[in-house]
Tab-separated table of C-alpha atoms in Angstrom:
chain	number	residue	atom	x	y	z
A	1	MET	CA	-8.898	151.118	42.711
A	2	SER	CA	-5.251	150.704	43.063
A	3	SER	CA	-3.060	148.551	40.757
A	4	GLN	CA	-0.885	145.796	42.087
A	5	THR	CA	2.187	144.285	40.591
A	6	HIS	CA	2.610	140.549	41.075
A	7	SER	CA	5.978	138.841	40.842
A	8	HIS	CA	6.141	135.096	40.484
A	9	THR	CA	8.878	132.808	41.440
A	10	GLY	CA	8.988	129.108	40.769
A	11	THR	CA	7.153	127.211	38.109
A	12	ALA	CA	4.424	128.821	36.135
A	13	SER	CA	0.955	127.614	36.695
A	14	PRO	CA	-0.022	124.866	34.227
A	15	ILE	CA	-3.411	126.563	33.857
A	16	THR	CA	-2.736	130.285	33.654
A	17	GLY	CA	-0.038	132.248	31.831
A	18	ASN	CA	1.967	131.498	28.614
A	19	LEU	CA	4.121	128.288	28.374
A	20	ARG	CA	7.553	128.699	26.638
A	21	LEU	CA	9.646	125.659	25.844
A	22	PRO	CA	13.445	125.834	25.595
A	23	HIS	CA	14.968	125.704	22.014
A	24	PHE	CA	17.351	122.745	21.493
A	25	SER	CA	19.228	123.224	18.226
A	26	PHE	CA	21.867	120.944	16.617
A	27	ALA	CA	24.550	123.465	17.273
A	28	TRP	CA	23.363	123.885	20.846
A	29	ARG	CA	23.478	120.133	21.472
A	30	PHE	CA	26.903	119.392	19.983
A	31	HIS	CA	28.476	122.773	19.747
A	32	LEU	CA	30.385	121.676	16.568
A	33	SER	CA	32.984	124.045	15.284
A	34	ARG	CA	32.973	125.211	11.713
A	35	HIS	CA	35.941	122.984	10.838
A	36	ALA	CA	34.310	119.981	12.400
A	37	ARG	CA	31.177	120.533	10.380
A	38	ILE	CA	33.262	120.685	7.203
A	39	ALA	CA	35.081	117.440	8.102
A	40	ALA	CA	31.798	115.706	8.818
A	41	ALA	CA	30.424	116.772	5.490
A	42	ILE	CA	33.530	115.487	3.682
A	43	CYS	CA	33.274	112.111	5.432
A	44	MET	CA	29.629	111.887	4.575
A	45	CYS	CA	30.415	112.578	0.926
A	46	PHE	CA	33.164	109.918	0.988
A	47	VAL	CA	30.829	107.274	2.446
A	48	ILE	CA	28.161	108.097	-0.110
A	49	ALA	CA	30.705	107.936	-2.919
A	50	PHE	CA	32.171	104.636	-1.633
A	51	CYS	CA	28.739	103.055	-1.374
A	52	ALA	CA	27.871	104.226	-4.844
A	53	VAL	CA	31.101	102.905	-6.329
A	54	TRP	CA	30.852	99.631	-4.358
A	55	THR	CA	27.255	99.099	-5.434
A	56	TYR	CA	27.987	99.928	-9.045
A	57	GLY	CA	31.098	97.737	-9.070
A	58	ASN	CA	29.327	94.700	-7.603
A	59	LEU	CA	26.255	95.092	-9.733
A	60	ARG	CA	27.774	96.169	-13.031
A	61	LEU	CA	31.485	95.410	-13.116
A	62	LEU	CA	31.807	92.111	-11.163
A	63	SER	CA	33.416	89.410	-13.343
A	64	TYR	CA	34.515	85.793	-13.516
A	65	GLN	CA	38.139	84.806	-14.108
A	66	ILE	CA	38.176	81.903	-16.596
A	67	GLY	CA	41.773	81.093	-17.381
A	68	ASP	CA	43.207	84.233	-18.936
A	69	GLN	CA	39.775	85.617	-19.705
A	70	ARG	CA	37.469	87.819	-17.679
A	71	LEU	CA	33.747	87.777	-18.272
A	72	ARG	CA	31.096	89.870	-16.579
A	73	VAL	CA	28.827	88.071	-14.145
A	74	GLY	CA	25.893	89.426	-16.131
A	75	ALA	CA	26.960	87.635	-19.319
A	76	SER	CA	24.546	85.076	-20.769
A	77	ASP	CA	24.918	81.330	-20.252
A	78	VAL	CA	25.867	80.920	-23.912
A	79	GLN	CA	28.632	83.536	-23.559
A	80	LEU	CA	29.900	81.798	-20.422
A	81	GLU	CA	29.959	78.391	-22.141
A	82	GLN	CA	31.837	79.829	-25.118
A	83	SER	CA	34.421	81.511	-22.909
A	84	ILE	CA	34.881	78.376	-20.803
A	85	ASN	CA	35.350	76.183	-23.883
A	86	GLN	CA	37.835	78.637	-25.405
A	87	ALA	CA	39.841	78.765	-22.187
A	88	VAL	CA	39.906	74.981	-21.859
A	89	ALA	CA	40.824	74.453	-25.523
A	90	GLY	CA	44.008	76.441	-25.096
A	91	TYR	CA	44.951	75.057	-21.695
A	92	LYS	CA	47.962	72.823	-21.110
A	93	LEU	CA	48.753	71.099	-17.832
A	94	GLN	CA	52.442	71.379	-16.998
A	95	ILE	CA	54.326	68.947	-14.783
A	96	THR	CA	57.970	69.317	-13.779
A	97	ASN	CA	59.699	66.031	-13.006
A	98	HIS	CA	62.403	65.368	-10.419
A	99	GLU	CA	65.122	66.160	-12.960
A	100	GLY	CA	63.699	69.630	-13.635
A	101	SER	CA	62.238	68.840	-17.042
A	102	THR	CA	58.746	70.221	-17.681
A	103	LYS	CA	56.229	68.580	-19.992
A	104	SER	CA	52.810	69.744	-21.130
A	105	TYR	CA	49.632	67.680	-21.451
A	106	SER	CA	46.187	68.358	-22.828
A	107	LEU	CA	43.069	67.883	-20.763
A	108	ALA	CA	42.210	64.769	-22.789
A	109	ASP	CA	45.516	63.153	-21.771
A	110	THR	CA	44.507	63.235	-18.113
A	111	GLY	CA	41.133	61.550	-18.382
A	112	LEU	CA	39.382	64.755	-17.276
A	113	THR	CA	36.796	66.412	-19.534
A	114	LEU	CA	34.876	69.652	-19.146
A	115	ASP	CA	31.207	69.678	-18.225
A	116	GLU	CA	30.439	73.225	-19.423
A	117	LYS	CA	26.747	73.235	-18.535
A	118	ALA	CA	27.424	72.025	-14.995
A	119	THR	CA	30.204	74.629	-14.725
A	120	VAL	CA	27.858	77.481	-15.736
A	121	LYS	CA	25.242	76.216	-13.304
A	122	SER	CA	27.838	76.138	-10.544
A	123	LEU	CA	28.891	79.723	-11.324
A	124	ARG	CA	25.295	80.909	-11.334
A	125	HIS	CA	24.744	79.420	-7.908
A	126	GLY	CA	27.998	80.883	-6.621
A	127	PRO	CA	28.599	84.328	-5.048
A	128	LYS	CA	27.267	87.352	-6.937
A	129	LEU	CA	28.938	89.990	-4.727
A	130	ASN	CA	32.588	90.448	-3.887
A	131	PRO	CA	32.609	92.774	-0.833
A	132	LEU	CA	35.395	95.337	-0.590
A	133	VAL	CA	37.405	93.890	-3.502
A	134	TRP	CA	34.742	93.913	-6.197
A	135	TRP	CA	37.349	94.757	-8.818
A	136	LYS	CA	38.947	91.351	-8.335
A	137	PRO	CA	37.318	88.658	-10.536
A	138	ILE	CA	35.710	85.585	-9.064
A	139	PRO	CA	37.867	82.529	-9.985
A	140	ALA	CA	35.819	80.047	-11.995
A	141	GLN	CA	36.058	76.470	-10.681
A	142	LEU	CA	35.398	74.126	-13.593
A	143	VAL	CA	33.188	71.105	-13.158
A	144	LEU	CA	35.038	68.107	-14.619
A	145	LYS	CA	33.967	64.637	-15.640
A	146	VAL	CA	36.471	62.022	-14.458
A	147	ASP	CA	37.486	58.817	-16.217
A	148	GLN	CA	38.966	57.155	-13.145
A	149	THR	CA	40.846	54.470	-15.067
A	150	LYS	CA	42.396	56.915	-17.526
A	151	LEU	CA	43.268	59.359	-14.733
A	152	ALA	CA	44.953	56.590	-12.732
A	153	ASN	CA	46.916	55.507	-15.807
A	154	PHE	CA	47.968	59.103	-16.490
A	155	ILE	CA	49.213	59.524	-12.922
A	156	ALA	CA	51.124	56.238	-13.105
A	157	ASP	CA	52.665	56.934	-16.532
A	158	LYS	CA	53.215	60.706	-16.545
A	159	ALA	CA	53.275	61.861	-12.936
A	160	THR	CA	55.094	59.051	-11.137
A	161	VAL	CA	58.705	57.875	-11.126
A	162	ILE	CA	59.307	54.842	-8.905
A	163	THR	CA	62.681	54.839	-7.170
A	164	ALA	CA	62.053	51.888	-4.842
A	165	GLU	CA	59.242	49.472	-5.639
A	166	PRO	CA	56.757	48.855	-2.815
A	167	THR	CA	55.901	45.277	-1.864
A	168	ASN	CA	52.245	44.341	-1.628
A	169	ALA	CA	50.967	42.604	1.445
A	170	SER	CA	49.702	39.108	0.663
A	171	ILE	CA	47.639	36.363	2.232
A	172	LYS	CA	47.241	32.716	1.322
A	173	ILE	CA	45.577	29.623	2.692
A	174	SER	CA	47.419	26.326	2.496
A	175	ASN	CA	46.076	23.135	4.042
A	176	GLY	CA	43.822	25.208	6.276
A	177	LYS	CA	46.621	27.492	7.494
A	178	VAL	CA	46.514	31.244	6.854
A	179	THR	CA	49.847	32.891	6.037
A	180	ILE	CA	50.242	36.676	5.796
A	181	THR	CA	53.173	38.570	4.289
A	182	LYS	CA	53.567	42.166	5.472
A	183	GLU	CA	53.574	45.140	3.129
A	184	LYS	CA	56.744	47.103	2.408
A	185	GLN	CA	56.638	50.774	1.531
A	186	GLY	CA	58.680	52.123	-1.386
A	187	THR	CA	59.623	55.595	-2.596
A	188	GLU	CA	58.733	57.590	-5.692
A	189	TYR	CA	58.675	61.033	-7.224
A	190	GLY	CA	55.137	62.205	-7.818
A	191	LEU	CA	52.324	64.503	-6.772
A	192	SER	CA	50.973	64.357	-3.254
A	193	ASP	CA	47.322	63.245	-3.372
A	194	ALA	CA	47.746	63.245	-7.140
A	195	ALA	CA	44.132	62.728	-8.246
A	196	ASN	CA	42.715	65.579	-6.147
A	197	THR	CA	45.710	67.825	-6.852
A	198	LEU	CA	45.273	67.445	-10.613
A	199	GLN	CA	41.524	68.053	-10.484
A	200	LYS	CA	41.908	71.225	-8.388
A	201	HIS	CA	44.796	72.502	-10.504
A	202	ILE	CA	43.015	71.884	-13.793
A	203	GLY	CA	39.708	73.062	-12.330
A	204	THR	CA	41.087	76.604	-12.099
A	205	LEU	CA	43.099	76.301	-15.344
A	206	ASP	CA	46.208	77.047	-13.336
A	207	LYS	CA	49.149	77.423	-15.743
A	208	GLN	CA	51.807	77.145	-13.076
A	209	ALA	CA	53.739	73.887	-13.401
A	210	LEU	CA	53.144	71.201	-10.806
A	211	ALA	CA	56.435	69.987	-9.362
A	212	MET	CA	56.963	66.306	-8.611
A	213	VAL	CA	58.401	65.684	-5.156
A	214	GLU	CA	59.706	62.604	-3.380
A	215	ILE	CA	56.878	60.863	-1.562
A	216	PRO	CA	56.272	57.389	-0.123
A	217	ALA	CA	55.186	54.775	-2.665
A	218	ASN	CA	52.390	52.898	-0.992
A	219	PRO	CA	51.677	49.290	-1.956
A	220	ALA	CA	48.399	48.631	-3.721
A	221	ILE	CA	47.547	45.882	-1.218
A	222	THR	CA	48.140	46.870	2.383
A	223	ASP	CA	48.370	45.169	5.744
A	224	ALA	CA	44.861	46.478	6.429
A	225	ASP	CA	43.582	44.606	3.365
A	226	THR	CA	45.101	41.297	4.464
A	227	ALA	CA	43.913	41.854	8.042
A	228	ALA	CA	40.357	42.321	6.780
A	229	ALA	CA	40.612	39.141	4.685
A	230	ALA	CA	42.033	37.197	7.636
A	231	ALA	CA	39.179	38.423	9.844
A	232	LYS	CA	36.690	37.295	7.196
A	233	ILE	CA	38.307	33.860	7.009
A	234	LYS	CA	38.260	33.551	10.803
A	235	SER	CA	34.602	34.522	10.904
A	236	ILE	CA	33.668	31.928	8.276
A	237	THR	CA	35.619	29.117	9.943
A	238	LYS	CA	33.731	29.739	13.195
A	239	GLU	CA	30.398	28.977	11.551
A	240	LYS	CA	28.672	25.785	12.617
A	241	ILE	CA	27.733	23.683	9.612
A	242	THR	CA	25.691	20.570	10.200
A	243	ILE	CA	25.659	17.775	7.616
A	244	LYS	CA	23.001	15.148	8.154
A	245	ILE	CA	23.531	11.724	6.569
A	246	GLY	CA	20.511	9.563	7.307
A	247	ASN	CA	20.420	9.339	11.104
A	248	LYS	CA	24.025	10.498	11.439
A	249	THR	CA	25.235	14.073	11.932
A	250	VAL	CA	28.651	15.343	10.855
A	251	THR	CA	30.015	18.779	11.836
A	252	PRO	CA	33.033	19.996	9.828
A	253	THR	CA	35.843	21.445	11.940
A	254	SER	CA	37.271	24.947	11.520
A	255	LYS	CA	40.235	23.364	9.752
A	256	ASP	CA	37.900	21.518	7.373
A	257	ILE	CA	36.095	24.758	6.514
A	258	SER	CA	39.327	26.702	6.054
A	259	LYS	CA	40.373	24.174	3.399
A	260	TRP	CA	37.306	25.156	1.390
A	261	LEU	CA	38.408	28.793	1.288
A	262	GLY	CA	40.829	30.712	-0.869
A	263	VAL	CA	41.738	34.317	-1.590
A	264	LYS	CA	41.582	36.122	-4.911
A	265	THR	CA	42.771	39.648	-5.646
A	266	ASP	CA	40.689	41.804	-7.970
A	267	THR	CA	43.318	43.272	-10.323
A	268	LYS	CA	41.157	46.329	-11.067
A	269	THR	CA	40.367	47.350	-7.497
A	270	ASN	CA	43.256	45.578	-5.700
A	271	LYS	CA	40.670	44.267	-3.281
A	272	ILE	CA	41.236	40.889	-1.622
A	273	ASN	CA	38.167	38.677	-1.853
A	274	VAL	CA	37.659	35.527	0.177
A	275	VAL	CA	36.335	32.895	-2.225
A	276	VAL	CA	34.902	29.420	-1.823
A	277	SER	CA	36.544	26.562	-3.705
A	278	THR	CA	33.987	24.374	-5.450
A	279	GLY	CA	36.601	21.663	-5.971
A	280	ALA	CA	37.602	21.585	-2.292
A	281	ILE	CA	33.978	21.280	-1.175
A	282	ASN	CA	33.424	18.491	-3.705
A	283	ASN	CA	36.474	16.599	-2.427
A	284	TYR	CA	35.227	16.893	1.164
A	285	PHE	CA	31.734	15.664	0.342
A	286	THR	CA	33.046	12.887	-1.902
A	287	ASN	CA	35.273	11.596	0.896
A	288	LEU	CA	32.406	11.995	3.357
A	289	ALA	CA	30.072	10.038	1.087
A	290	TYR	CA	32.714	7.356	0.604
A	291	ALA	CA	33.301	7.046	4.357
A	292	ASN	CA	29.578	6.648	4.983
A	293	SER	CA	28.855	4.333	2.059
A	294	GLN	CA	29.077	0.587	1.893
A	295	VAL	CA	29.305	-1.277	-1.413
A	296	HIS	CA	26.855	-4.168	-1.395
A	297	ARG	CA	28.286	-7.650	-1.780
A	298	ASP	CA	26.125	-10.199	-3.481
A	299	LYS	CA	25.470	-13.557	-1.886
A	300	VAL	CA	27.067	-16.324	-3.960
A	301	ILE	CA	25.616	-19.826	-3.801
A	302	VAL	CA	27.648	-22.650	-5.342
A	303	THR	CA	25.912	-25.777	-6.624
A	304	LEU	CA	27.964	-28.824	-5.727
A	305	ALA	CA	28.373	-31.960	-7.858
A	306	ASN	CA	25.972	-33.903	-5.608
A	307	GLY	CA	23.240	-31.329	-6.213
A	308	LEU	CA	23.542	-29.690	-2.814
A	309	THR	CA	24.358	-25.972	-2.440
A	310	SER	CA	26.979	-24.119	-0.465
A	311	VAL	CA	27.345	-20.403	0.337
A	312	ALA	CA	30.619	-19.191	-1.158
A	313	SER	CA	30.056	-15.586	-0.110
A	314	ASP	CA	27.587	-14.096	2.361
A	315	GLY	CA	25.545	-11.194	1.079
A	316	GLU	CA	25.916	-7.745	2.530
A	317	ASP	CA	23.544	-4.802	2.002
A	318	GLY	CA	24.980	-1.616	0.626
A	319	MET	CA	24.569	1.974	1.788
A	320	TYR	CA	24.862	4.679	-0.863
A	321	VAL	CA	24.990	8.403	-0.131
A	322	THR	CA	23.145	10.524	-2.705
A	323	ASN	CA	22.010	14.152	-3.122
A	324	GLN	CA	25.635	15.262	-2.951
A	325	ALA	CA	25.507	18.022	-5.604
A	326	PRO	CA	22.634	20.041	-4.008
A	327	ALA	CA	24.347	19.821	-0.615
A	328	GLU	CA	27.611	21.129	-2.088
A	329	TYR	CA	25.766	23.994	-3.787
A	330	ALA	CA	24.042	24.937	-0.517
A	331	VAL	CA	27.391	25.051	1.292
A	332	LYS	CA	28.983	27.259	-1.353
A	333	LYS	CA	25.964	29.583	-1.406
A	334	ASN	CA	25.607	29.991	2.366
A	335	LEU	CA	29.197	29.762	3.574
A	336	GLN	CA	29.984	33.493	3.419
A	337	ASN	CA	26.781	34.810	4.983
A	338	GLY	CA	28.099	34.500	8.560
A	339	LYS	CA	25.271	32.258	9.750
A	340	ASN	CA	25.064	28.660	10.915
A	341	PHE	CA	23.260	26.326	8.547
A	342	ALA	CA	22.525	22.653	7.859
A	343	VAL	CA	22.514	20.492	4.725
A	344	LYS	CA	21.308	16.953	4.148
A	345	LEU	CA	22.668	13.949	2.306
A	346	ASP	CA	20.358	11.015	1.628
A	347	ALA	CA	21.585	7.567	2.626
A	348	ASN	CA	19.851	4.791	0.674
A	349	LEU	CA	19.955	1.104	1.553
A	350	ILE	CA	20.707	-1.222	-1.393
A	351	PRO	CA	19.855	-4.870	-0.599
A	352	TYR	CA	22.218	-7.540	-1.865
A	353	ASN	CA	21.388	-9.986	-4.656
A	354	THR	CA	21.976	-13.722	-4.826
A	355	VAL	CA	24.223	-15.189	-7.522
A	356	THR	CA	24.380	-18.905	-8.322
A	357	ALA	CA	27.542	-20.505	-9.651
A	358	ALA	CA	28.990	-23.973	-10.115
A	359	ASP	CA	31.520	-25.474	-7.722
A	360	TRP	CA	34.583	-24.565	-9.759
A	361	PRO	CA	38.063	-24.840	-8.218
A	362	LYS	CA	38.866	-21.375	-9.596
A	363	TRP	CA	36.446	-18.760	-10.909
A	364	ILE	CA	35.974	-15.026	-11.234
A	365	GLU	CA	32.904	-12.900	-10.354
A	366	VAL	CA	32.434	-9.475	-11.941
A	367	ASN	CA	29.740	-7.119	-10.547
A	368	VAL	CA	29.209	-4.296	-13.059
A	369	THR	CA	26.939	-2.424	-10.611
A	370	THR	CA	29.521	-2.090	-7.856
A	371	GLN	CA	32.524	-2.141	-10.220
A	372	ARG	CA	34.093	-4.948	-8.224
A	373	GLU	CA	35.794	-8.193	-9.202
A	374	TYR	CA	36.052	-11.165	-6.811
A	375	VAL	CA	38.368	-14.148	-7.227
A	376	TYR	CA	37.317	-17.522	-5.770
A	377	GLN	CA	39.452	-20.575	-5.096
A	378	ASN	CA	38.113	-23.769	-3.541
A	379	GLY	CA	34.828	-22.051	-2.586
A	380	LYS	CA	36.432	-19.039	-0.834
A	381	THR	CA	37.027	-15.433	-1.851
A	382	ILE	CA	40.779	-14.871	-1.974
A	383	ARG	CA	41.021	-11.452	-3.694
A	384	THR	CA	38.855	-8.394	-4.380
A	385	PHE	CA	39.701	-5.883	-7.120
A	386	LEU	CA	38.382	-2.508	-8.250
A	387	ILE	CA	37.544	-2.453	-11.955
A	388	THR	CA	36.097	-0.281	-14.718
A	389	SER	CA	33.642	-2.227	-16.858
A	390	GLY	CA	31.738	-1.349	-20.045
A	391	LYS	CA	30.100	2.071	-20.160
A	392	PRO	CA	26.321	2.305	-20.795
A	393	SER	CA	26.754	2.735	-24.562
A	394	THR	CA	29.107	-0.286	-24.809
A	395	PRO	CA	28.245	-2.489	-21.780
A	396	SER	CA	30.064	-5.601	-20.666
A	397	PRO	CA	28.275	-8.860	-21.572
A	398	ILE	CA	26.163	-10.461	-18.819
A	399	GLY	CA	26.404	-14.207	-18.212
A	400	THR	CA	28.926	-16.983	-17.635
A	401	PHE	CA	32.045	-17.079	-19.830
A	402	TYR	CA	35.384	-18.864	-19.882
A	403	ILE	CA	38.886	-17.566	-20.458
A	404	TRP	CA	39.855	-18.925	-23.848
A	405	GLU	CA	42.994	-16.955	-24.789
A	406	LYS	CA	45.748	-15.039	-22.982
A	407	VAL	CA	48.083	-12.409	-24.506
A	408	GLN	CA	50.809	-10.543	-22.627
A	409	LEU	CA	50.820	-7.375	-24.767
A	410	GLN	CA	48.717	-6.338	-27.736
A	411	THR	CA	47.255	-3.365	-29.624
A	412	MET	CA	43.480	-3.594	-29.223
A	413	ILE	CA	41.393	-2.222	-32.107
A	414	GLY	CA	37.675	-1.485	-32.118
A	415	ALA	CA	35.159	0.380	-34.249
A	416	ASP	CA	36.119	3.753	-32.807
A	417	TYR	CA	39.413	3.207	-31.009
A	418	VAL	CA	42.962	1.941	-31.369
A	419	GLN	CA	44.686	1.280	-28.033
A	420	PRO	CA	48.354	0.262	-28.276
A	421	ASP	CA	50.315	-1.867	-25.812
A	422	VAL	CA	47.439	-3.228	-23.741
A	423	PRO	CA	49.041	-5.542	-21.129
A	424	TRP	CA	48.040	-8.845	-19.485
A	425	ILE	CA	44.987	-9.726	-21.558
A	426	SER	CA	42.669	-12.622	-20.623
A	427	TYR	CA	39.957	-12.956	-23.299
A	428	PHE	CA	36.669	-14.440	-22.033
A	429	ASP	CA	34.382	-14.175	-25.079
A	430	HIS	CA	34.878	-14.280	-28.827
A	431	ARG	CA	33.730	-10.748	-29.602
A	432	GLY	CA	36.918	-9.302	-28.114
A	433	ASP	CA	35.985	-8.708	-24.455
A	434	ALA	CA	38.710	-9.459	-21.947
A	435	ILE	CA	40.119	-8.806	-18.502
A	436	HIS	CA	43.211	-6.629	-19.036
A	437	GLY	CA	45.424	-3.931	-17.645
A	438	ASN	CA	44.329	-0.329	-18.206
A	439	TYR	CA	47.129	2.252	-17.962
A	440	TRP	CA	45.363	5.175	-19.696
A	441	ARG	CA	42.677	5.795	-17.098
A	442	PRO	CA	43.297	7.666	-13.812
A	443	PRO	CA	43.189	5.587	-10.618
A	444	SER	CA	39.977	7.324	-9.533
A	445	VAL	CA	37.829	5.524	-12.151
A	446	PHE	CA	38.537	2.014	-10.807
A	447	GLY	CA	35.707	0.932	-8.544
A	448	ASN	CA	33.712	4.067	-9.427
A	449	VAL	CA	33.065	4.652	-13.136
A	450	ALA	CA	32.329	2.332	-16.078
A	451	THR	CA	34.501	3.562	-18.987
A	452	SER	CA	35.384	0.647	-21.268
A	453	HIS	CA	34.061	-0.708	-24.575
A	454	GLY	CA	32.933	-3.909	-22.844
A	455	CYS	CA	36.171	-5.210	-21.339
A	456	VAL	CA	36.927	-5.470	-17.633
A	457	GLY	CA	39.744	-2.977	-17.051
A	458	MET	CA	42.035	-3.244	-14.043
A	459	THR	CA	45.194	-1.567	-12.874
A	460	VAL	CA	48.214	-3.070	-14.598
A	461	SER	CA	49.460	-4.796	-11.445
A	462	ASP	CA	46.027	-6.293	-10.683
A	463	ALA	CA	45.648	-7.526	-14.272
A	464	LEU	CA	49.069	-9.199	-14.021
A	465	TRP	CA	47.959	-11.038	-10.883
A	466	VAL	CA	44.790	-12.339	-12.587
A	467	TYR	CA	46.768	-13.241	-15.739
A	468	ASN	CA	49.161	-15.397	-13.703
A	469	TRP	CA	46.448	-16.889	-11.464
A	470	ALA	CA	43.697	-17.766	-13.959
A	471	PRO	CA	44.491	-20.498	-16.517
A	472	ILE	CA	42.668	-20.879	-19.791
A	473	GLY	CA	39.219	-22.329	-19.055
A	474	THR	CA	38.666	-20.292	-15.841
A	475	PRO	CA	34.944	-19.362	-15.594
A	476	VAL	CA	34.021	-15.649	-15.487
A	477	VAL	CA	30.522	-14.809	-14.141
A	478	ILE	CA	29.410	-11.253	-14.987
A	479	HIS	CA	26.199	-9.811	-13.521
A	480	PHE	CA	24.515	-6.612	-12.404
C-alpha cells in the first residue's frame, strides 16, 4: 500500500476537516495606539466624574434663591415657609422718581401680600433639576395676593407724576341727540405696565430700584368706551316698541326712545353704562295718556221759569287711559335687551252724567271728578277752567251754593294750616270754602289732582277773572 499526500485548495469541506474561525480583537479592529488608548481612558474618567458630580449636585445641592437666602430644594415645607416669610419681612421695594430721588416701600404699602403656602406649592411643582448649571439656585417666584384697589391707589400716589393731564372721552344725550367728545392723551412719569411690573419685581424680591420713565398718560375713559356706548344707544333706538291703547297702536320713534336714555359712568370701573330714565318714560306715557284721553263733560239741563227744560250743555263721554305704571315698568325692564316688545294701556269709557240747574243769568258749575269749572251766562258756557278741589280727606261740599262774600286778599287759617296772602276770594258757603287763587301749587295739579282743604283753587289769573265776573249771589253748583 502506498501513501498519498493530498493538498487542498479552496474552501474546506463543511463536513470533513477542522473549522478555524479568524480572531477579531479590539486592537485588530481599531488598531488604537497606546497614546490613544490613554486619552480614551482619561475622557471616559472625565465623563464618569462629570455625571457623578452633576447627579450629586442636582440631587443633593440644588437650591432655591429666596431674596438673599438660599435654601436646599430638599428642605421641608415648614423651612421653606419660614425662609420665605423672613425674606419678605426684610424686603423693601425701591422706586426712583424722575428727579432721581429713591424711596422705599413695604409690601403692605403696595396692596400685595404674600401667600406662603401657595408659594411653597408652586416651588414644589416647579423644576427639580437645573441641567449644566446645577450650582446656580432656582429663583423663587412668590405667589402674591392682590388688593386691586390698594395697588391702583399706590401706583397713582407713589409711582405716578402727571405732567400733562389727560382728558377723558365723554358722551351725552340731549333731546335725543348723542354728542361725543374725543379723548386727549396726557403725559406722566411712571412705570410701564405698572401693575404687572410691580408684581413681577416684588415676586422675585428684586432689590434693584425701579426707575420711573416718561410715558403716555392714558385717559380713564377712552374713545373706545364712548364708541361702545354710542353703539348700544343706536341698537336700543332701533328696537320696535308697540304701545296698544284700546284699539289704537302707537309706535315710538327712534328719537322718542333716545330721549328715554342716558349715560352714567361707574366711578370705580370707569365704565360707561347706558341707563334708562324712569322720569323720561313717565313723561312720555303721561303725555300719551293725555293725548288719548277725553275728560267727560256732564249734560246740564236748566229748568226754566215756565217749568220747561233746556239743555245748557250737551254731555260728552270721557275716555281715560289707565294701567300706565305697569306699562312704564315693562318698558324700563325690556328696553335694553335688544328685542322688540309690546305693552298695553287700557282705555276705559266713562259715560257722562246729567246735572239739573235753574235758569240763572250767571252761574258756576264745579265738577270735582274731572277737576273742571264751567261758567255759564244766559244759558251758554262761556269759560272753562282747570281747578284743584278738596282732597279726599277734606273734600269740597256737594250741592248748590251762592257767593256771599268777596275778599281781594286775605290770610286763610284752618285747623292745620295758615296760608298768607290768598288772592281773589269768592266765598260760597259759611264754613270757609271759597273759589280763590292758588299760587303755592305747581301748574301741573290744576285739572289733575285734588289738593285743597275744601276750596276750589284756581290759578291766580283765572281766580281774578271769576272774581270780577261773578257778583255776590252767583249760584255755584258742585257735583261729582
